[in-house]
JSON list of C-alpha atoms in Angstrom, two decimals:
[
{"chain": "A", "resi": 1, "resn": "MET", "atom": "CA", "xyz": [127.06, 102.20, 57.91]},
{"chain": "A", "resi": 2, "resn": "THR", "atom": "CA", "xyz": [127.33, 99.85, 60.89]},
{"chain": "A", "resi": 3, "resn": "ASN", "atom": "CA", "xyz": [128.04, 96.15, 60.52]},
{"chain": "A", "resi": 4, "resn": "MET", "atom": "CA", "xyz": [125.59, 93.67, 62.08]},
{"chain": "A", "resi": 5, "resn": "HIS", "atom": "CA", "xyz": [127.98, 92.56, 64.80]},
{"chain": "A", "resi": 6, "resn": "ASN", "atom": "CA", "xyz": [128.36, 96.10, 66.15]},
{"chain": "A", "resi": 7, "resn": "LYS", "atom": "CA", "xyz": [124.69, 96.88, 65.59]},
{"chain": "A", "resi": 8, "resn": "GLU", "atom": "CA", "xyz": [123.62, 93.99, 67.82]},
{"chain": "A", "resi": 9, "resn": "ILE", "atom": "CA", "xyz": [125.99, 94.99, 70.61]},
{"chain": "A", "resi": 10, "resn": "LEU", "atom": "CA", "xyz": [126.25, 98.78, 70.27]},
{"chain": "A", "resi": 11, "resn": "PRO", "atom": "CA", "xyz": [123.47, 100.32, 68.19]},
{"chain": "A", "resi": 12, "resn": "ASN", "atom": "CA", "xyz": [125.08, 103.77, 68.55]},
{"chain": "A", "resi": 13, "resn": "LEU", "atom": "CA", "xyz": [128.47, 102.72, 67.13]},
{"chain": "A", "resi": 14, "resn": "ASP", "atom": "CA", "xyz": [128.79, 103.84, 63.51]},
{"chain": "A", "resi": 15, "resn": "ILE", "atom": "CA", "xyz": [131.98, 102.63, 61.82]},
{"chain": "A", "resi": 16, "resn": "SER", "atom": "CA", "xyz": [132.65, 104.06, 58.37]},
{"chain": "A", "resi": 17, "resn": "PRO", "atom": "CA", "xyz": [132.85, 101.59, 55.45]},
{"chain": "A", "resi": 18, "resn": "ILE", "atom": "CA", "xyz": [136.56, 102.36, 54.91]},
{"chain": "A", "resi": 19, "resn": "VAL", "atom": "CA", "xyz": [137.40, 101.63, 58.56]},
{"chain": "A", "resi": 20, "resn": "GLN", "atom": "CA", "xyz": [135.20, 98.52, 58.57]},
{"chain": "A", "resi": 21, "resn": "LYS", "atom": "CA", "xyz": [137.01, 97.19, 55.52]},
{"chain": "A", "resi": 22, "resn": "ALA", "atom": "CA", "xyz": [140.39, 97.86, 57.16]},
{"chain": "A", "resi": 23, "resn": "LEU", "atom": "CA", "xyz": [139.31, 96.09, 60.36]},
{"chain": "A", "resi": 24, "resn": "LYS", "atom": "CA", "xyz": [138.19, 93.00, 58.43]},
{"chain": "A", "resi": 25, "resn": "ALA", "atom": "CA", "xyz": [141.44, 92.96, 56.42]},
{"chain": "A", "resi": 26, "resn": "GLY", "atom": "CA", "xyz": [143.63, 93.43, 59.51]},
{"chain": "A", "resi": 27, "resn": "LYS", "atom": "CA", "xyz": [145.12, 96.65, 58.17]},
{"chain": "A", "resi": 28, "resn": "PRO", "atom": "CA", "xyz": [146.70, 99.22, 60.52]},
{"chain": "A", "resi": 29, "resn": "ILE", "atom": "CA", "xyz": [144.25, 101.88, 61.74]},
{"chain": "A", "resi": 30, "resn": "VAL", "atom": "CA", "xyz": [145.02, 105.07, 63.66]},
{"chain": "A", "resi": 31, "resn": "ALA", "atom": "CA", "xyz": [142.29, 106.67, 65.75]},
{"chain": "A", "resi": 32, "resn": "LEU", "atom": "CA", "xyz": [142.23, 110.49, 65.89]},
{"chain": "A", "resi": 33, "resn": "GLU", "atom": "CA", "xyz": [140.32, 112.77, 68.26]},
{"chain": "A", "resi": 34, "resn": "SER", "atom": "CA", "xyz": [137.91, 115.56, 67.36]},
{"chain": "A", "resi": 35, "resn": "THR", "atom": "CA", "xyz": [138.38, 118.04, 70.23]},
{"chain": "A", "resi": 36, "resn": "ILE", "atom": "CA", "xyz": [141.27, 119.57, 68.31]},
{"chain": "A", "resi": 37, "resn": "ILE", "atom": "CA", "xyz": [138.90, 120.21, 65.38]},
{"chain": "A", "resi": 38, "resn": "CYS", "atom": "CA", "xyz": [136.23, 121.95, 67.47]},
{"chain": "A", "resi": 39, "resn": "HIS", "atom": "CA", "xyz": [138.28, 123.55, 70.24]},
{"chain": "A", "resi": 40, "resn": "GLY", "atom": "CA", "xyz": [141.92, 123.48, 69.15]},
{"chain": "A", "resi": 41, "resn": "MET", "atom": "CA", "xyz": [141.95, 126.22, 66.52]},
{"chain": "A", "resi": 42, "resn": "PRO", "atom": "CA", "xyz": [139.59, 128.44, 64.50]},
{"chain": "A", "resi": 43, "resn": "TYR", "atom": "CA", "xyz": [138.00, 127.67, 61.12]},
{"chain": "A", "resi": 44, "resn": "PRO", "atom": "CA", "xyz": [139.39, 127.05, 58.49]},
{"chain": "A", "resi": 45, "resn": "GLN", "atom": "CA", "xyz": [142.74, 126.16, 60.12]},
{"chain": "A", "resi": 46, "resn": "ASN", "atom": "CA", "xyz": [140.99, 123.39, 62.07]},
{"chain": "A", "resi": 47, "resn": "ILE", "atom": "CA", "xyz": [139.68, 121.56, 59.00]},
{"chain": "A", "resi": 48, "resn": "GLN", "atom": "CA", "xyz": [142.98, 122.06, 57.17]},
{"chain": "A", "resi": 49, "resn": "THR", "atom": "CA", "xyz": [144.88, 120.55, 60.10]},
{"chain": "A", "resi": 50, "resn": "ALA", "atom": "CA", "xyz": [142.45, 117.64, 60.49]},
{"chain": "A", "resi": 51, "resn": "GLU", "atom": "CA", "xyz": [142.73, 116.80, 56.79]},
{"chain": "A", "resi": 52, "resn": "ALA", "atom": "CA", "xyz": [146.53, 117.13, 56.89]},
{"chain": "A", "resi": 53, "resn": "VAL", "atom": "CA", "xyz": [146.76, 114.72, 59.84]},
{"chain": "A", "resi": 54, "resn": "GLU", "atom": "CA", "xyz": [144.55, 112.16, 58.07]},
{"chain": "A", "resi": 55, "resn": "ASN", "atom": "CA", "xyz": [146.71, 112.49, 54.95]},
{"chain": "A", "resi": 56, "resn": "ILE", "atom": "CA", "xyz": [149.88, 111.85, 56.97]},
{"chain": "A", "resi": 57, "resn": "VAL", "atom": "CA", "xyz": [148.34, 108.64, 58.33]},
{"chain": "A", "resi": 58, "resn": "VAL", "atom": "CA", "xyz": [147.45, 107.51, 54.80]},
{"chain": "A", "resi": 59, "resn": "GLU", "atom": "CA", "xyz": [150.91, 108.41, 53.44]},
{"chain": "A", "resi": 60, "resn": "ASN", "atom": "CA", "xyz": [152.43, 106.16, 56.10]},
{"chain": "A", "resi": 61, "resn": "GLY", "atom": "CA", "xyz": [150.34, 103.16, 55.11]},
{"chain": "A", "resi": 62, "resn": "ALA", "atom": "CA", "xyz": [147.54, 103.23, 57.69]},
{"chain": "A", "resi": 63, "resn": "ILE", "atom": "CA", "xyz": [143.83, 104.09, 57.71]},
{"chain": "A", "resi": 64, "resn": "PRO", "atom": "CA", "xyz": [142.76, 107.21, 59.66]},
{"chain": "A", "resi": 65, "resn": "ALA", "atom": "CA", "xyz": [139.68, 106.92, 61.89]},
{"chain": "A", "resi": 66, "resn": "THR", "atom": "CA", "xyz": [138.73, 110.33, 63.26]},
{"chain": "A", "resi": 67, "resn": "ILE", "atom": "CA", "xyz": [136.27, 109.86, 66.11]},
{"chain": "A", "resi": 68, "resn": "ALA", "atom": "CA", "xyz": [133.38, 112.14, 67.12]},
{"chain": "A", "resi": 69, "resn": "ILE", "atom": "CA", "xyz": [129.73, 112.07, 68.16]},
{"chain": "A", "resi": 70, "resn": "ILE", "atom": "CA", "xyz": [127.16, 113.29, 65.66]},
{"chain": "A", "resi": 71, "resn": "GLN", "atom": "CA", "xyz": [123.47, 113.29, 66.55]},
{"chain": "A", "resi": 72, "resn": "GLY", "atom": "CA", "xyz": [124.03, 110.69, 69.25]},
{"chain": "A", "resi": 73, "resn": "CYS", "atom": "CA", "xyz": [126.08, 108.31, 67.07]},
{"chain": "A", "resi": 74, "resn": "LEU", "atom": "CA", "xyz": [129.60, 107.27, 68.00]},
{"chain": "A", "resi": 75, "resn": "LYS", "atom": "CA", "xyz": [131.34, 107.92, 64.70]},
{"chain": "A", "resi": 76, "resn": "VAL", "atom": "CA", "xyz": [134.52, 106.02, 63.89]},
{"chain": "A", "resi": 77, "resn": "GLY", "atom": "CA", "xyz": [135.81, 107.51, 60.66]},
{"chain": "A", "resi": 78, "resn": "LEU", "atom": "CA", "xyz": [134.28, 110.76, 59.44]},
{"chain": "A", "resi": 79, "resn": "SER", "atom": "CA", "xyz": [133.15, 111.75, 55.97]},
{"chain": "A", "resi": 80, "resn": "SER", "atom": "CA", "xyz": [134.30, 115.05, 54.48]},
{"chain": "A", "resi": 81, "resn": "ASP", "atom": "CA", "xyz": [130.86, 116.56, 55.18]},
{"chain": "A", "resi": 82, "resn": "GLU", "atom": "CA", "xyz": [130.96, 115.41, 58.81]},
{"chain": "A", "resi": 83, "resn": "MET", "atom": "CA", "xyz": [134.46, 116.83, 59.27]},
{"chain": "A", "resi": 84, "resn": "ASN", "atom": "CA", "xyz": [133.38, 120.18, 57.82]},
{"chain": "A", "resi": 85, "resn": "TYR", "atom": "CA", "xyz": [130.28, 120.20, 60.01]},
{"chain": "A", "resi": 86, "resn": "LEU", "atom": "CA", "xyz": [132.41, 119.84, 63.15]},
{"chain": "A", "resi": 87, "resn": "ALA", "atom": "CA", "xyz": [134.96, 122.40, 61.97]},
{"chain": "A", "resi": 88, "resn": "LYS", "atom": "CA", "xyz": [132.38, 125.08, 61.13]},
{"chain": "A", "resi": 89, "resn": "ASN", "atom": "CA", "xyz": [130.42, 124.63, 64.38]},
{"chain": "A", "resi": 90, "resn": "GLY", "atom": "CA", "xyz": [133.60, 124.58, 66.45]},
{"chain": "A", "resi": 91, "resn": "GLN", "atom": "CA", "xyz": [133.09, 125.90, 69.98]},
{"chain": "A", "resi": 92, "resn": "ASN", "atom": "CA", "xyz": [129.33, 125.25, 69.79]},
{"chain": "A", "resi": 93, "resn": "ILE", "atom": "CA", "xyz": [130.02, 121.52, 69.95]},
{"chain": "A", "resi": 94, "resn": "PRO", "atom": "CA", "xyz": [130.70, 120.41, 73.54]},
{"chain": "A", "resi": 95, "resn": "LYS", "atom": "CA", "xyz": [133.76, 118.46, 74.62]},
{"chain": "A", "resi": 96, "resn": "ILE", "atom": "CA", "xyz": [132.83, 114.91, 75.59]},
{"chain": "A", "resi": 97, "resn": "SER", "atom": "CA", "xyz": [134.70, 112.78, 78.12]},
{"chain": "A", "resi": 98, "resn": "ARG", "atom": "CA", "xyz": [133.76, 109.45, 79.77]},
{"chain": "A", "resi": 99, "resn": "ARG", "atom": "CA", "xyz": [131.19, 110.97, 82.15]},
{"chain": "A", "resi": 100, "resn": "ASP", "atom": "CA", "xyz": [129.43, 112.78, 79.29]},
{"chain": "A", "resi": 101, "resn": "LEU", "atom": "CA", "xyz": [129.00, 109.88, 76.86]},
{"chain": "A", "resi": 102, "resn": "PRO", "atom": "CA", "xyz": [125.67, 108.50, 78.17]},
{"chain": "A", "resi": 103, "resn": "PHE", "atom": "CA", "xyz": [124.11, 111.99, 78.13]},
{"chain": "A", "resi": 104, "resn": "SER", "atom": "CA", "xyz": [125.37, 112.82, 74.65]},
{"chain": "A", "resi": 105, "resn": "LEU", "atom": "CA", "xyz": [123.94, 109.58, 73.30]},
{"chain": "A", "resi": 106, "resn": "SER", "atom": "CA", "xyz": [120.63, 109.79, 75.16]},
{"chain": "A", "resi": 107, "resn": "GLN", "atom": "CA", "xyz": [120.08, 113.38, 73.99]},
{"chain": "A", "resi": 108, "resn": "LYS", "atom": "CA", "xyz": [121.22, 112.55, 70.43]},
{"chain": "A", "resi": 109, "resn": "SER", "atom": "CA", "xyz": [123.58, 115.51, 70.53]},
{"chain": "A", "resi": 110, "resn": "ASP", "atom": "CA", "xyz": [126.93, 116.26, 68.89]},
{"chain": "A", "resi": 111, "resn": "GLY", "atom": "CA", "xyz": [130.25, 115.96, 70.69]},
{"chain": "A", "resi": 112, "resn": "ALA", "atom": "CA", "xyz": [133.96, 116.50, 70.22]},
{"chain": "A", "resi": 113, "resn": "THR", "atom": "CA", "xyz": [135.79, 113.62, 71.85]},
{"chain": "A", "resi": 114, "resn": "THR", "atom": "CA", "xyz": [138.62, 114.20, 74.32]},
{"chain": "A", "resi": 115, "resn": "VAL", "atom": "CA", "xyz": [141.53, 111.80, 74.72]},
{"chain": "A", "resi": 116, "resn": "ALA", "atom": "CA", "xyz": [139.53, 109.73, 77.24]},
{"chain": "A", "resi": 117, "resn": "ALA", "atom": "CA", "xyz": [136.38, 109.49, 75.10]},
{"chain": "A", "resi": 118, "resn": "THR", "atom": "CA", "xyz": [138.37, 108.78, 71.95]},
{"chain": "A", "resi": 119, "resn": "MET", "atom": "CA", "xyz": [140.16, 105.91, 73.70]},
{"chain": "A", "resi": 120, "resn": "ILE", "atom": "CA", "xyz": [136.84, 104.42, 74.82]},
{"chain": "A", "resi": 121, "resn": "ILE", "atom": "CA", "xyz": [135.28, 104.56, 71.36]},
{"chain": "A", "resi": 122, "resn": "ALA", "atom": "CA", "xyz": [138.47, 103.31, 69.66]},
{"chain": "A", "resi": 123, "resn": "ALA", "atom": "CA", "xyz": [138.50, 100.31, 72.01]},
{"chain": "A", "resi": 124, "resn": "MET", "atom": "CA", "xyz": [134.83, 99.62, 71.19]},
{"chain": "A", "resi": 125, "resn": "ALA", "atom": "CA", "xyz": [135.79, 99.49, 67.51]},
{"chain": "A", "resi": 126, "resn": "ASN", "atom": "CA", "xyz": [138.84, 97.28, 68.27]},
{"chain": "A", "resi": 127, "resn": "ILE", "atom": "CA", "xyz": [141.34, 99.98, 67.21]},
{"chain": "A", "resi": 128, "resn": "LYS", "atom": "CA", "xyz": [144.56, 99.68, 69.21]},
{"chain": "A", "resi": 129, "resn": "VAL", "atom": "CA", "xyz": [146.48, 102.85, 68.29]},
{"chain": "A", "resi": 130, "resn": "PHE", "atom": "CA", "xyz": [145.39, 106.45, 68.85]},
{"chain": "A", "resi": 131, "resn": "ALA", "atom": "CA", "xyz": [147.47, 109.51, 67.91]},
{"chain": "A", "resi": 132, "resn": "THR", "atom": "CA", "xyz": [147.00, 112.90, 69.55]},
{"chain": "A", "resi": 133, "resn": "GLY", "atom": "CA", "xyz": [148.91, 115.99, 70.67]},
{"chain": "A", "resi": 134, "resn": "GLY", "atom": "CA", "xyz": [149.46, 116.28, 74.41]},
{"chain": "A", "resi": 135, "resn": "ILE", "atom": "CA", "xyz": [147.66, 114.16, 77.00]},
{"chain": "A", "resi": 136, "resn": "GLY", "atom": "CA", "xyz": [146.08, 115.52, 80.18]},
{"chain": "A", "resi": 137, "resn": "GLY", "atom": "CA", "xyz": [147.47, 114.89, 83.63]},
{"chain": "A", "resi": 138, "resn": "VAL", "atom": "CA", "xyz": [147.79, 116.10, 87.20]},
{"chain": "A", "resi": 139, "resn": "HIS", "atom": "CA", "xyz": [147.34, 119.87, 87.50]},
{"chain": "A", "resi": 140, "resn": "ARG", "atom": "CA", "xyz": [149.97, 121.99, 89.20]},
{"chain": "A", "resi": 141, "resn": "ASP", "atom": "CA", "xyz": [147.48, 123.18, 91.86]},
{"chain": "A", "resi": 142, "resn": "ILE", "atom": "CA", "xyz": [146.53, 119.59, 92.75]},
{"chain": "A", "resi": 143, "resn": "ASN", "atom": "CA", "xyz": [146.75, 120.24, 96.50]},
{"chain": "A", "resi": 144, "resn": "ASP", "atom": "CA", "xyz": [143.99, 122.84, 96.23]},
{"chain": "A", "resi": 145, "resn": "SER", "atom": "CA", "xyz": [141.94, 121.62, 93.28]},
{"chain": "A", "resi": 146, "resn": "LEU", "atom": "CA", "xyz": [142.34, 117.81, 93.24]},
{"chain": "A", "resi": 147, "resn": "ASP", "atom": "CA", "xyz": [142.25, 118.27, 89.46]},
{"chain": "A", "resi": 148, "resn": "ILE", "atom": "CA", "xyz": [143.42, 115.14, 87.63]},
{"chain": "A", "resi": 149, "resn": "SER", "atom": "CA", "xyz": [142.53, 114.63, 83.97]},
{"chain": "A", "resi": 150, "resn": "ALA", "atom": "CA", "xyz": [140.19, 111.75, 83.11]},
{"chain": "A", "resi": 151, "resn": "ASP", "atom": "CA", "xyz": [142.79, 110.83, 80.46]},
{"chain": "A", "resi": 152, "resn": "LEU", "atom": "CA", "xyz": [144.94, 109.21, 83.17]},
{"chain": "A", "resi": 153, "resn": "GLN", "atom": "CA", "xyz": [142.19, 106.97, 84.52]},
{"chain": "A", "resi": 154, "resn": "GLU", "atom": "CA", "xyz": [141.31, 105.95, 80.98]},
{"chain": "A", "resi": 155, "resn": "LEU", "atom": "CA", "xyz": [144.94, 105.01, 80.35]},
{"chain": "A", "resi": 156, "resn": "ALA", "atom": "CA", "xyz": [144.76, 102.87, 83.48]},
{"chain": "A", "resi": 157, "resn": "ASN", "atom": "CA", "xyz": [141.72, 100.97, 82.19]},
{"chain": "A", "resi": 158, "resn": "THR", "atom": "CA", "xyz": [141.46, 101.01, 78.39]},
{"chain": "A", "resi": 159, "resn": "ASN", "atom": "CA", "xyz": [143.60, 98.87, 76.07]},
{"chain": "A", "resi": 160, "resn": "VAL", "atom": "CA", "xyz": [144.74, 101.50, 73.59]},
{"chain": "A", "resi": 161, "resn": "ALA", "atom": "CA", "xyz": [148.25, 102.79, 72.87]},
{"chain": "A", "resi": 162, "resn": "VAL", "atom": "CA", "xyz": [148.26, 106.60, 72.85]},
{"chain": "A", "resi": 163, "resn": "VAL", "atom": "CA", "xyz": [150.97, 108.12, 70.68]},
{"chain": "A", "resi": 164, "resn": "CYS", "atom": "CA", "xyz": [151.47, 111.72, 71.79]},
{"chain": "A", "resi": 165, "resn": "SER", "atom": "CA", "xyz": [153.99, 114.51, 72.18]},
{"chain": "A", "resi": 166, "resn": "GLY", "atom": "CA", "xyz": [153.98, 113.99, 75.93]},
{"chain": "A", "resi": 167, "resn": "VAL", "atom": "CA", "xyz": [152.04, 115.55, 78.78]},
{"chain": "A", "resi": 168, "resn": "LYS", "atom": "CA", "xyz": [150.73, 119.09, 78.29]},
{"chain": "A", "resi": 169, "resn": "SER", "atom": "CA", "xyz": [153.38, 121.47, 79.57]},
{"chain": "A", "resi": 170, "resn": "ILE", "atom": "CA", "xyz": [150.99, 123.44, 81.81]},
{"chain": "A", "resi": 171, "resn": "LEU", "atom": "CA", "xyz": [150.60, 120.37, 84.04]},
{"chain": "A", "resi": 172, "resn": "ASP", "atom": "CA", "xyz": [152.60, 118.81, 86.88]},
{"chain": "A", "resi": 173, "resn": "ILE", "atom": "CA", "xyz": [154.53, 116.30, 84.81]},
{"chain": "A", "resi": 174, "resn": "PRO", "atom": "CA", "xyz": [156.43, 114.45, 87.60]},
{"chain": "A", "resi": 175, "resn": "ARG", "atom": "CA", "xyz": [153.17, 113.82, 89.47]},
{"chain": "A", "resi": 176, "resn": "THR", "atom": "CA", "xyz": [151.44, 112.79, 86.25]},
{"chain": "A", "resi": 177, "resn": "LEU", "atom": "CA", "xyz": [154.13, 110.19, 85.59]},
{"chain": "A", "resi": 178, "resn": "GLU", "atom": "CA", "xyz": [153.92, 108.99, 89.19]},
{"chain": "A", "resi": 179, "resn": "TYR", "atom": "CA", "xyz": [150.14, 108.56, 88.83]},
{"chain": "A", "resi": 180, "resn": "LEU", "atom": "CA", "xyz": [150.57, 106.52, 85.65]},
{"chain": "A", "resi": 181, "resn": "GLU", "atom": "CA", "xyz": [153.29, 104.40, 87.26]},
{"chain": "A", "resi": 182, "resn": "THR", "atom": "CA", "xyz": [150.99, 103.62, 90.20]},
{"chain": "A", "resi": 183, "resn": "HIS", "atom": "CA", "xyz": [148.32, 102.42, 87.75]},
{"chain": "A", "resi": 184, "resn": "GLY", "atom": "CA", "xyz": [150.76, 100.28, 85.77]},
{"chain": "A", "resi": 185, "resn": "VAL", "atom": "CA", "xyz": [150.75, 102.37, 82.58]},
{"chain": "A", "resi": 186, "resn": "PRO", "atom": "CA", "xyz": [154.14, 102.08, 80.82]},
{"chain": "A", "resi": 187, "resn": "ILE", "atom": "CA", "xyz": [155.62, 105.28, 79.39]},
{"chain": "A", "resi": 188, "resn": "ILE", "atom": "CA", "xyz": [157.65, 104.57, 76.26]},
{"chain": "A", "resi": 189, "resn": "GLY", "atom": "CA", "xyz": [159.86, 107.22, 74.75]},
{"chain": "A", "resi": 190, "resn": "TYR", "atom": "CA", "xyz": [160.22, 106.84, 71.00]},
{"chain": "A", "resi": 191, "resn": "GLN", "atom": "CA", "xyz": [163.98, 107.14, 70.47]},
{"chain": "A", "resi": 192, "resn": "THR", "atom": "CA", "xyz": [164.31, 109.23, 73.63]},
{"chain": "A", "resi": 193, "resn": "ASP", "atom": "CA", "xyz": [164.96, 108.84, 77.38]},
{"chain": "A", "resi": 194, "resn": "LYS", "atom": "CA", "xyz": [163.34, 112.17, 78.14]},
{"chain": "A", "resi": 195, "resn": "MET", "atom": "CA", "xyz": [159.64, 112.86, 78.56]},
{"chain": "A", "resi": 196, "resn": "PRO", "atom": "CA", "xyz": [158.49, 115.52, 76.09]},
{"chain": "A", "resi": 197, "resn": "ALA", "atom": "CA", "xyz": [155.98, 118.18, 77.09]},
{"chain": "A", "resi": 198, "resn": "PHE", "atom": "CA", "xyz": [153.80, 119.01, 74.08]},
{"chain": "A", "resi": 199, "resn": "TYR", "atom": "CA", "xyz": [155.50, 122.08, 72.53]},
{"chain": "A", "resi": 200, "resn": "THR", "atom": "CA", "xyz": [158.91, 121.22, 73.95]},
{"chain": "A", "resi": 201, "resn": "SER", "atom": "CA", "xyz": [160.88, 118.03, 73.38]},
{"chain": "A", "resi": 202, "resn": "GLU", "atom": "CA", "xyz": [162.09, 117.77, 77.00]},
{"chain": "A", "resi": 203, "resn": "SER", "atom": "CA", "xyz": [160.32, 118.27, 80.33]},
{"chain": "A", "resi": 204, "resn": "GLY", "atom": "CA", "xyz": [163.08, 117.45, 82.79]},
{"chain": "A", "resi": 205, "resn": "SER", "atom": "CA", "xyz": [161.45, 114.07, 83.55]},
{"chain": "A", "resi": 206, "resn": "LEU", "atom": "CA", "xyz": [162.42, 110.65, 82.22]},
{"chain": "A", "resi": 207, "resn": "VAL", "atom": "CA", "xyz": [160.32, 108.00, 80.46]},
{"chain": "A", "resi": 208, "resn": "ASP", "atom": "CA", "xyz": [160.21, 104.37, 81.67]},
{"chain": "A", "resi": 209, "resn": "TYR", "atom": "CA", "xyz": [161.62, 102.82, 78.51]},
{"chain": "A", "resi": 210, "resn": "ASN", "atom": "CA", "xyz": [163.36, 104.03, 75.37]},
{"chain": "A", "resi": 211, "resn": "CYS", "atom": "CA", "xyz": [162.26, 102.07, 72.28]},
{"chain": "A", "resi": 212, "resn": "GLN", "atom": "CA", "xyz": [164.25, 102.68, 69.14]},
{"chain": "A", "resi": 213, "resn": "SER", "atom": "CA", "xyz": [161.79, 101.17, 66.65]},
{"chain": "A", "resi": 214, "resn": "THR", "atom": "CA", "xyz": [158.06, 100.91, 66.06]},
{"chain": "A", "resi": 215, "resn": "ASP", "atom": "CA", "xyz": [158.46, 97.12, 65.78]},
{"chain": "A", "resi": 216, "resn": "GLU", "atom": "CA", "xyz": [159.75, 97.06, 69.36]},
{"chain": "A", "resi": 217, "resn": "ILE", "atom": "CA", "xyz": [156.78, 99.11, 70.55]},
{"chain": "A", "resi": 218, "resn": "ALA", "atom": "CA", "xyz": [154.33, 96.86, 68.69]},
{"chain": "A", "resi": 219, "resn": "LYS", "atom": "CA", "xyz": [155.87, 93.79, 70.35]},
{"chain": "A", "resi": 220, "resn": "VAL", "atom": "CA", "xyz": [155.39, 95.38, 73.80]},
{"chain": "A", "resi": 221, "resn": "MET", "atom": "CA", "xyz": [151.74, 96.16, 72.99]},
{"chain": "A", "resi": 222, "resn": "LYS", "atom": "CA", "xyz": [151.09, 92.59, 71.80]},
{"chain": "A", "resi": 223, "resn": "ILE", "atom": "CA", "xyz": [152.69, 90.95, 74.84]},
{"chain": "A", "resi": 224, "resn": "LYS", "atom": "CA", "xyz": [151.01, 93.31, 77.35]},
{"chain": "A", "resi": 225, "resn": "TRP", "atom": "CA", "xyz": [147.51, 92.57, 76.09]},
{"chain": "A", "resi": 226, "resn": "GLU", "atom": "CA", "xyz": [148.15, 88.87, 75.49]},
{"chain": "A", "resi": 227, "resn": "MET", "atom": "CA", "xyz": [148.97, 88.71, 79.22]},
{"chain": "A", "resi": 228, "resn": "HIS", "atom": "CA", "xyz": [145.55, 90.32, 79.88]},
{"chain": "A", "resi": 229, "resn": "PHE", "atom": "CA", "xyz": [147.13, 93.34, 81.56]},
{"chain": "A", "resi": 230, "resn": "GLN", "atom": "CA", "xyz": [144.32, 95.88, 81.51]},
{"chain": "A", "resi": 231, "resn": "GLY", "atom": "CA", "xyz": [145.14, 99.43, 80.49]},
{"chain": "A", "resi": 232, "resn": "GLY", "atom": "CA", "xyz": [146.86, 101.50, 77.86]},
{"chain": "A", "resi": 233, "resn": "ILE", "atom": "CA", "xyz": [150.37, 102.48, 76.90]},
{"chain": "A", "resi": 234, "resn": "VAL", "atom": "CA", "xyz": [151.79, 105.98, 76.42]},
{"chain": "A", "resi": 235, "resn": "VAL", "atom": "CA", "xyz": [154.15, 106.34, 73.46]},
{"chain": "A", "resi": 236, "resn": "ALA", "atom": "CA", "xyz": [155.87, 109.70, 73.87]},
{"chain": "A", "resi": 237, "resn": "ASN", "atom": "CA", "xyz": [157.08, 110.94, 70.49]},
{"chain": "A", "resi": 238, "resn": "PRO", "atom": "CA", "xyz": [158.79, 114.33, 71.02]},
{"chain": "A", "resi": 239, "resn": "ILE", "atom": "CA", "xyz": [158.23, 117.29, 68.75]},
{"chain": "A", "resi": 240, "resn": "PRO", "atom": "CA", "xyz": [161.24, 117.65, 66.40]},
{"chain": "A", "resi": 241, "resn": "LYS", "atom": "CA", "xyz": [164.03, 119.77, 67.89]},
{"chain": "A", "resi": 242, "resn": "LYS", "atom": "CA", "xyz": [163.74, 122.43, 65.19]},
{"chain": "A", "resi": 243, "resn": "TYR", "atom": "CA", "xyz": [160.14, 123.15, 66.26]},
{"chain": "A", "resi": 244, "resn": "SER", "atom": "CA", "xyz": [160.67, 122.71, 70.00]},
{"chain": "A", "resi": 245, "resn": "LEU", "atom": "CA", "xyz": [160.29, 125.71, 72.31]},
{"chain": "A", "resi": 246, "resn": "PRO", "atom": "CA", "xyz": [162.80, 126.08, 75.18]},
{"chain": "A", "resi": 247, "resn": "LEU", "atom": "CA", "xyz": [161.57, 124.55, 78.45]},
{"chain": "A", "resi": 248, "resn": "ASN", "atom": "CA", "xyz": [162.29, 127.74, 80.40]},
{"chain": "A", "resi": 249, "resn": "GLU", "atom": "CA", "xyz": [160.17, 129.75, 77.99]},
{"chain": "A", "resi": 250, "resn": "ILE", "atom": "CA", "xyz": [157.32, 127.27, 78.31]},
{"chain": "A", "resi": 251, "resn": "ASN", "atom": "CA", "xyz": [157.46, 127.39, 82.11]}
]
């Protein structure tokens, strides 16, 4: 169900009734991506994980808004049937990033949204916080491949705070942080000075700022966007130490 305001501006944007109600009431909403459902793990672990993540959001007082594309509609908040549909079709559903969005919509196809695409759709729905695993970045063979994730350019341009467990450990993390610094994207460590790297709580690199509370982070978000500074914020929340793999083992 799409409200009239969104229907007039974006006929393909389909915000679930629960998320619409939360938006109107000013309740906290957390956007979630769908690539992890389709490409992150096999069925049924993928649906179990997706449901568990949504439940964690609810238990902490917010409304989950899992984002995906179904038959050419930008879905913000999935029903149980829609979630199961994505989980069961898994790898058959293509990953969708910024460049792919117009094609997915014009062909009325399905799509699992990456970090970049999820940020775009969250911003369209006026959702300011998006939680994910690891973000993309500069690849280690950058001198040969020129491979830089679209996630970084989206962070430079789209006003969404991305809460993550750092940059994926297979990437060149120092160069990724340098790229984000050049584009004015602040890197906040949640109760840490050290940049995490997905499965490990430390990467050997440092964050820009250590914020000890979520209130402090929220204040930074508010001021940044009130000043009309375009672009997102990375909130690096490291994996708990008891689950963290050693950095040497990762490398």
